[in-house]
Every structure is written in C-alpha cells, then in structure tokens.
mmCIF file of C-alpha atoms in Angstrom:
data_model
loop_
_atom_site.group_PDB
_atom_site.id
_atom_site.type_symbol
_atom_site.label_atom_id
_atom_site.label_comp_id
_atom_site.label_asym_id
_atom_site.label_seq_id
_atom_site.Cartn_x
_atom_site.Cartn_y
_atom_site.Cartn_z
ATOM 1 C CA UNK M 209 -68.193 55.860 21.200
ATOM 2 C CA UNK M 210 -66.710 59.067 22.478
ATOM 3 C CA UNK M 211 -64.109 60.188 19.981
ATOM 4 C CA UNK M 212 -64.012 59.763 16.204
ATOM 5 C CA UNK M 213 -61.281 61.215 13.993
ATOM 6 C CA UNK M 214 -61.395 60.880 10.226
ATOM 7 C CA UNK M 215 -59.883 62.081 7.007
ATOM 8 C CA UNK M 216 -61.875 62.232 3.780
ATOM 9 C CA UNK M 217 -60.010 62.386 0.464
ATOM 10 C CA UNK M 218 -56.777 63.541 2.108
ATOM 11 C CA UNK M 219 -54.547 60.651 1.048
ATOM 12 C CA UNK M 220 -53.515 59.388 -2.407
ATOM 13 C CA UNK M 221 -54.493 55.788 -1.538
ATOM 14 C CA UNK M 222 -57.533 56.200 0.699
ATOM 15 C CA UNK M 223 -60.838 57.969 0.246
ATOM 16 C CA UNK M 224 -61.558 57.469 3.954
ATOM 17 C CA UNK M 225 -59.367 56.970 7.012
ATOM 18 C CA UNK M 226 -61.231 56.696 10.312
ATOM 19 C CA UNK M 227 -60.246 55.821 13.859
ATOM 20 C CA UNK M 228 -62.511 55.873 16.891
ATOM 21 C CA UNK M 229 -62.431 55.179 20.620
ATOM 22 C CA UNK M 230 -65.392 53.654 22.391
ATOM 23 C CA UNK M 231 -65.693 54.917 25.962
ATOM 24 C CA UNK M 232 -68.017 52.948 28.213
ATOM 25 C CA UNK M 233 -68.446 51.441 31.644
ATOM 26 C CA UNK M 234 -66.081 48.494 31.785
ATOM 27 C CA UNK M 235 -68.744 46.131 33.080
ATOM 28 C CA UNK M 236 -71.206 46.746 30.242
ATOM 29 C CA UNK M 237 -71.377 43.434 28.320
ATOM 30 C CA UNK M 238 -70.037 43.602 24.772
ATOM 31 C CA UNK M 239 -69.242 41.295 21.874
ATOM 32 C CA UNK M 240 -66.121 42.055 19.857
ATOM 33 C CA UNK M 241 -66.424 42.962 16.186
ATOM 34 C CA UNK M 242 -67.912 40.204 14.013
ATOM 35 C CA UNK M 243 -70.289 39.664 11.106
ATOM 36 C CA UNK M 244 -73.806 39.687 12.476
ATOM 37 C CA UNK M 245 -76.411 37.090 11.529
ATOM 38 C CA UNK M 246 -79.077 39.770 11.615
ATOM 39 C CA UNK M 247 -78.911 42.162 9.950
ATOM 40 C CA UNK M 248 -76.770 40.217 7.472
ATOM 41 C CA UNK M 249 -73.485 41.623 6.169
ATOM 42 C CA UNK M 250 -73.109 43.992 9.138
ATOM 43 C CA UNK M 251 -69.606 44.053 10.601
ATOM 44 C CA UNK M 252 -69.546 45.623 14.050
ATOM 45 C CA UNK M 253 -69.074 45.082 17.726
ATOM 46 C CA UNK M 254 -72.284 44.568 19.681
ATOM 47 C CA UNK M 255 -73.586 46.084 22.897
ATOM 48 C CA UNK M 256 -75.172 43.102 24.635
ATOM 49 C CA UNK M 257 -77.184 45.272 27.019
ATOM 50 C CA UNK M 258 -79.242 47.178 24.422
ATOM 51 C CA UNK M 259 -78.435 45.219 21.258
ATOM 52 C CA UNK M 260 -76.968 48.003 19.138
ATOM 53 C CA UNK M 261 -73.510 49.156 18.132
ATOM 54 C CA UNK M 262 -71.316 52.243 18.253
ATOM 55 C CA UNK M 263 -69.674 51.810 14.846
ATOM 56 C CA UNK M 264 -70.095 49.441 11.928
ATOM 57 C CA UNK M 265 -69.710 48.880 8.203
ATOM 58 C CA UNK M 266 -71.601 46.789 5.665
ATOM 59 C CA UNK M 267 -70.649 45.045 2.420
ATOM 60 C CA UNK M 268 -71.627 48.128 0.406
ATOM 61 C CA UNK M 269 -68.940 50.095 2.223
ATOM 62 C CA UNK M 270 -71.469 52.153 4.140
ATOM 63 C CA UNK M 271 -70.320 53.213 7.599
ATOM 64 C CA UNK M 272 -72.246 54.524 10.586
ATOM 65 C CA UNK M 273 -70.975 55.649 13.981
ATOM 66 C CA UNK M 274 -72.520 57.422 16.956
ATOM 67 C CA UNK M 275 -71.230 59.364 19.918
ATOM 68 C CA UNK M 276 -73.266 60.539 22.867
ATOM 69 C CA UNK M 277 -73.909 64.252 23.267
ATOM 70 C CA UNK M 278 -72.977 65.053 26.864
ATOM 71 C CA UNK M 279 -75.932 66.747 28.550
ATOM 72 C CA UNK M 280 -76.433 65.254 32.027
ATOM 73 C CA UNK M 281 -79.165 67.743 32.988
ATOM 74 C CA UNK M 282 -81.478 66.612 30.200
ATOM 75 C CA UNK M 283 -80.562 62.921 30.097
ATOM 76 C CA UNK M 284 -83.604 60.618 30.413
ATOM 77 C CA UNK M 285 -83.365 56.914 31.242
ATOM 78 C CA UNK M 286 -86.484 55.993 29.286
ATOM 79 C CA UNK M 287 -85.165 57.080 25.882
ATOM 80 C CA UNK M 288 -84.475 54.593 23.078
ATOM 81 C CA UNK M 289 -80.958 53.198 22.699
ATOM 82 C CA UNK M 290 -78.753 55.285 20.442
ATOM 83 C CA UNK M 291 -76.937 52.115 19.420
ATOM 84 C CA UNK M 292 -79.851 51.209 17.146
ATOM 85 C CA UNK M 293 -79.219 54.259 14.953
ATOM 86 C CA UNK M 294 -76.144 52.927 13.103
ATOM 87 C CA UNK M 295 -77.639 49.429 12.898
ATOM 88 C CA UNK M 296 -80.797 50.748 11.254
ATOM 89 C CA UNK M 297 -78.845 52.755 8.702
ATOM 90 C CA UNK M 298 -76.533 49.871 7.799
ATOM 91 C CA UNK M 299 -79.530 47.565 7.420
ATOM 92 C CA UNK M 300 -81.282 50.015 5.092
ATOM 93 C CA UNK M 301 -80.840 50.529 1.380
ATOM 94 C CA UNK M 302 -81.351 54.286 1.414
ATOM 95 C CA UNK M 303 -78.870 57.132 1.191
ATOM 96 C CA UNK M 304 -77.366 58.755 4.264
ATOM 97 C CA UNK M 305 -79.279 61.930 3.399
ATOM 98 C CA UNK M 306 -82.648 60.158 3.267
ATOM 99 C CA UNK M 307 -81.912 58.146 6.379
ATOM 100 C CA UNK M 308 -81.106 61.264 8.378
ATOM 101 C CA UNK M 309 -84.200 63.029 7.020
ATOM 102 C CA UNK M 310 -86.300 60.173 8.380
ATOM 103 C CA UNK M 311 -84.325 60.077 11.612
ATOM 104 C CA UNK M 312 -84.971 63.774 12.263
ATOM 105 C CA UNK M 313 -88.680 63.005 12.646
ATOM 106 C CA UNK M 314 -87.879 60.582 15.489
ATOM 107 C CA UNK M 315 -84.872 62.366 16.950
ATOM 108 C CA UNK M 316 -86.636 63.236 20.200
ATOM 109 C CA UNK M 317 -86.908 59.514 21.014
ATOM 110 C CA UNK M 318 -83.193 59.523 21.783
ATOM 111 C CA UNK M 319 -80.949 61.310 24.216
ATOM 112 C CA UNK M 320 -78.426 63.608 22.551
ATOM 113 C CA UNK M 321 -76.229 62.056 19.883
ATOM 114 C CA UNK M 322 -73.960 62.641 16.924
ATOM 115 C CA UNK M 323 -74.277 60.413 13.871
ATOM 116 C CA UNK M 324 -71.705 60.027 11.122
ATOM 117 C CA UNK M 325 -73.118 58.172 8.109
ATOM 118 C CA UNK M 326 -71.216 57.319 4.931
ATOM 119 C CA UNK M 327 -72.868 56.019 1.773
ATOM 120 C CA UNK M 328 -71.384 55.645 -1.706
ATOM 121 C CA UNK M 329 -71.637 59.371 -2.378
ATOM 122 C CA UNK M 330 -71.618 61.395 0.827
ATOM 123 C CA UNK M 331 -70.330 61.453 4.372
ATOM 124 C CA UNK M 332 -72.870 63.179 6.591
ATOM 125 C CA UNK M 333 -73.066 64.399 10.167
ATOM 126 C CA UNK M 334 -76.191 64.920 12.219
ATOM 127 C CA UNK M 335 -76.588 66.079 15.809
ATOM 128 C CA UNK M 336 -80.108 65.919 17.236
ATOM 129 C CA UNK M 337 -79.438 68.808 19.637
ATOM 130 C CA UNK M 338 -77.896 71.385 17.316
ATOM 131 C CA UNK M 339 -79.607 71.864 13.991
ATOM 132 C CA UNK M 340 -79.860 69.920 10.785
ATOM 133 C CA UNK M 341 -77.573 67.524 8.919
ATOM 134 C CA UNK M 342 -74.479 68.542 6.998
ATOM 135 C CA UNK M 343 -72.262 66.977 4.345
ATOM 136 C CA UNK M 344 -68.637 66.784 5.446
ATOM 137 C CA UNK M 345 -66.205 68.505 3.147
ATOM 138 C CA UNK M 346 -62.892 66.870 2.254
ATOM 139 C CA UNK M 347 -60.383 67.212 5.063
ATOM 140 C CA UNK M 348 -59.848 66.123 8.658
ATOM 141 C CA UNK M 349 -62.749 66.129 11.110
ATOM 142 C CA UNK M 350 -63.386 64.935 14.651
ATOM 143 C CA UNK M 351 -66.356 64.585 16.955
ATOM 144 C CA UNK M 352 -66.467 63.763 20.640
ATOM 145 C CA UNK M 353 -69.386 64.442 22.980
ATOM 146 C CA UNK M 354 -70.308 67.947 21.812
ATOM 147 C CA UNK M 355 -70.801 68.307 18.057
ATOM 148 C CA UNK M 356 -68.627 68.108 14.941
ATOM 149 C CA UNK M 357 -65.218 69.799 15.295
ATOM 150 C CA UNK M 358 -66.084 71.456 18.615
ATOM 151 C CA UNK M 359 -62.652 72.684 19.781
ATOM 152 C CA UNK M 360 -62.351 70.620 22.946
ATOM 153 C CA UNK M 361 -58.714 69.878 23.858
ATOM 154 C CA UNK M 362 -59.024 66.173 22.948
ATOM 155 C CA UNK M 363 -60.547 67.035 19.581
ATOM 156 C CA UNK M 364 -57.791 69.519 18.741
ATOM 157 C CA UNK M 365 -55.052 67.170 19.957
ATOM 158 C CA UNK M 366 -56.376 64.110 18.139
ATOM 159 C CA UNK M 367 -56.751 65.987 14.843
ATOM 160 C CA UNK M 368 -53.178 67.246 15.100
ATOM 161 C CA UNK M 369 -51.822 63.751 15.822
ATOM 162 C CA UNK M 370 -53.948 62.266 13.045
ATOM 163 C CA UNK M 371 -52.711 64.804 10.488
ATOM 164 C CA UNK M 372 -49.086 64.145 11.386
ATOM 165 C CA UNK M 373 -49.574 60.380 11.169
ATOM 166 C CA UNK M 374 -51.407 60.144 7.841
ATOM 167 C CA UNK M 375 -48.881 62.409 6.134
ATOM 168 C CA UNK M 376 -46.397 59.519 6.248
ATOM 169 C CA UNK M 377 -46.670 55.758 5.821
ATOM 170 C CA UNK M 378 -49.006 54.433 8.495
ATOM 171 C CA UNK M 379 -50.772 51.257 9.534
ATOM 172 C CA UNK M 380 -53.980 50.547 11.418
ATOM 173 C CA UNK M 381 -51.834 49.707 14.422
ATOM 174 C CA UNK M 382 -50.245 53.166 14.231
ATOM 175 C CA UNK M 383 -53.697 54.775 14.330
ATOM 176 C CA UNK M 384 -54.703 52.618 17.283
ATOM 177 C CA UNK M 385 -51.533 53.534 19.146
ATOM 178 C CA UNK M 386 -52.271 57.213 18.494
ATOM 179 C CA UNK M 387 -55.666 56.833 20.141
ATOM 180 C CA UNK M 388 -54.027 55.408 23.262
ATOM 181 C CA UNK M 389 -52.828 58.868 24.307
ATOM 182 C CA UNK M 390 -53.895 59.274 27.956
ATOM 183 C CA UNK M 391 -52.665 62.839 28.507
ATOM 184 C CA UNK M 392 -55.365 64.978 30.119
ATOM 185 C CA UNK M 393 -55.999 68.614 29.300
ATOM 186 C CA UNK M 394 -54.841 71.615 31.279
ATOM 187 C CA UNK M 395 -57.658 72.399 33.747
ATOM 188 C CA UNK M 396 -57.940 75.957 32.398
ATOM 189 C CA UNK M 397 -58.817 74.561 28.955
ATOM 190 C CA UNK M 398 -61.573 72.211 30.083
ATOM 191 C CA UNK M 399 -65.126 72.687 28.844
ATOM 192 C CA UNK M 400 -67.980 72.855 31.341
ATOM 193 C CA UNK M 401 -70.416 70.095 30.406
ATOM 194 C CA UNK M 402 -72.174 69.715 33.741
ATOM 195 C CA UNK M 403 -70.067 66.939 35.261
ATOM 196 C CA UNK M 404 -67.680 67.225 38.249
ATOM 197 C CA UNK M 405 -64.392 68.945 37.460
ATOM 198 C CA UNK M 406 -62.260 65.916 38.347
ATOM 199 C CA UNK M 407 -64.268 63.792 35.911
ATOM 200 C CA UNK M 408 -64.161 66.575 33.314
ATOM 201 C CA UNK M 409 -60.383 66.412 33.513
ATOM 202 C CA UNK M 410 -60.289 62.607 33.364
ATOM 203 C CA UNK M 411 -62.464 62.407 30.250
ATOM 204 C CA UNK M 412 -60.458 65.137 28.492
ATOM 205 C CA UNK M 413 -57.902 62.505 27.480
ATOM 206 C CA UNK M 414 -58.065 60.867 24.072
ATOM 207 C CA UNK M 415 -57.850 57.516 25.874
ATOM 208 C CA UNK M 416 -59.794 57.661 29.148
ATOM 209 C CA UNK M 417 -58.744 55.681 32.179
ATOM 210 C CA UNK M 418 -60.799 55.846 35.385
ATOM 211 C CA UNK M 419 -61.611 53.106 37.882
ATOM 212 C CA UNK M 420 -64.880 51.972 36.305
ATOM 213 C CA UNK M 421 -65.225 53.888 33.043
ATOM 214 C CA UNK M 422 -62.992 54.545 30.084
ATOM 215 C CA UNK M 423 -61.829 53.556 26.636
ATOM 216 C CA UNK M 424 -62.818 49.945 26.046
ATOM 217 C CA UNK M 425 -61.837 49.569 22.400
ATOM 218 C CA UNK M 426 -60.438 51.354 19.359
ATOM 219 C CA UNK M 427 -61.708 50.788 15.829
ATOM 220 C CA UNK M 428 -59.975 51.730 12.599
ATOM 221 C CA UNK M 429 -61.614 51.633 9.170
ATOM 222 C CA UNK M 430 -59.959 52.537 5.881
ATOM 223 C CA UNK M 431 -61.442 52.480 2.376
ATOM 224 C CA UNK M 432 -59.123 52.686 -0.612
ATOM 225 C CA UNK M 433 -59.956 54.516 -3.804
ATOM 226 C CA UNK M 434 -60.630 51.179 -5.508
ATOM 227 C CA UNK M 435 -63.011 49.945 -2.812
ATOM 228 C CA UNK M 436 -60.897 47.806 -0.477
ATOM 229 C CA UNK M 437 -62.104 48.005 3.117
ATOM 230 C CA UNK M 438 -59.937 47.184 6.123
ATOM 231 C CA UNK M 439 -61.431 47.048 9.616
ATOM 232 C CA UNK M 440 -59.438 46.593 12.818
ATOM 233 C CA UNK M 441 -60.739 46.585 16.376
ATOM 234 C CA UNK M 442 -58.546 46.465 19.456
ATOM 235 C CA UNK M 443 -60.134 45.608 22.809
ATOM 236 C CA UNK M 444 -58.449 46.612 26.058
ATOM 237 C CA UNK M 445 -58.126 44.543 29.273
ATOM 238 C CA UNK M 446 -60.264 46.800 31.460
ATOM 239 C CA UNK M 447 -62.748 45.423 33.975
ATOM 240 C CA UNK M 448 -63.379 41.802 32.965
ATOM 241 C CA UNK M 449 -62.707 42.481 29.286
ATOM 242 C CA UNK M 450 -60.094 40.480 27.432
ATOM 243 C CA UNK M 451 -57.403 42.150 25.346
ATOM 244 C CA UNK M 452 -57.474 41.227 21.690
ATOM 245 C CA UNK M 453 -57.424 42.408 18.080
ATOM 246 C CA UNK M 454 -59.960 41.566 15.362
ATOM 247 C CA UNK M 455 -59.019 42.183 11.723
ATOM 248 C CA UNK M 456 -61.215 42.050 8.616
ATOM 249 C CA UNK M 457 -60.889 43.047 4.965
ATOM 250 C CA UNK M 458 -63.210 42.850 1.973
ATOM 251 C CA UNK M 459 -63.976 44.405 -1.381
ATOM 252 C CA UNK M 460 -67.065 46.604 -1.567
ATOM 253 C CA UNK M 461 -69.959 44.930 -3.386
ATOM 254 C CA UNK M 462 -70.593 46.656 -6.685
#
C-alpha cells in the first residue's frame, strides 16, 4: 500500500472515510478481498507471496493498514514481511495503543513502515523510522511512503481532492475514481528518496503506471456513526491481474 487518505469525524454520517491505493509489482501473486478462514472474521486482500495483507478490517470494526517507508539504502531482504503487521493486530483483542507498544519492541525486525490502526476508541499512526506512535486528531490525513502528512505532491493533491469530494454526496466508486488520478508532479517539486529521478517522477502520481510496477488495487472503507461498515476493493487489469470489484457490508459486533 503506497497511499492512504482518510477523514475522521469530518462528515455528519461517517466517523471514518478511508481510501487507499496498493502499489506493487504487477506479477506479485495476490488474492482479492475476502473473509479469511484464519484468522477468522478478517476481511482483506491477501499477498500470496508472504501471506500478509496491506489493509483489512475485522467484525469489531478495527482497521489496520501499512505502507512501506521508502529507504532503498537501508532496505534489507532478510527482514520480516510488513504484511503480517495488520494481520496480527486484526487477530488480536488488544487496543491499538497496546498493540503498537508491543510492536515497538520488535520494530527493527521490519524494514521501514507506517501503520494506521483503528480500534473502537482511537485511530493511531506509527512509523518505525521516525519516533513513537501518535493518536490522529479529527480531520483529513494522508500517508504515502514517508510518514504521516509529509507534504509530498501526491499527499497534498490527494488530500485536496478528498476534501472536495467528501464535502458533497459521494459514493465508494467516487473515491475510487479519485484515486485513479495519474498526473505526475512537477519535477521541481519531487522529493529525493534515493531512487532514479525518472522513477521518482513516475511514482509521484496518485495512481502509478509503469511497465512492471504500479497501482494494483484501490480499497475504500467507511464506518457510519451507528456502526455500519462498507468495504469496496477495485482490482486493475495490470500484468496478469483481472479487473474486478468486491463489495462487502456488515454491522460492527457489539
């Protein structure tokens, strides 16, 4: 997952509105969103190479999502899969705060990541490269491959589009369409994250399209004030992937 945009308590109907793009190599094997057999009650797509996920929700209305922290100089192939982080949280019965406290002790086992974790009380962010966890205040937030609300062009652009969209009547399909924006940033505005400049420009788009790597799916999750969850995932026909949309809805278990 490489871009997550969300609004917390910004809408009269919803306590959470979230939309996220997963950017990955097209050939990496993936299952579309479904209810897992193990852990039970987990709704998420599945990375078939390492067994984890990039974003998911459980029957308690808890949500977890990860993005990679881009740091090619310090990347190590032997680190544990970051996709296990959201799975482990959604399979636990502890608060986001306690989960992150435990995770901090093992954070060095993983390459750089951002975690967003929502429980019944708090929405928290944790980046294992830049300090401790924080509780997200009400408002609009976004995280890509730096840390929370880092003013990269795609982060600024996506937050602006998101704000404009949720201020009027919107659907999950509207949010997904928003995340299909493939406009790249002006070269003078690009960050320097240690990758070639042509790739830096390519991945500056909200929706990335290169020959072998890019946005493979978009996920939208909304939770109403009375506990109704809607989950939509759109998969794109890139590489050998098949285009399709998966839709789910349920009431949070009390």
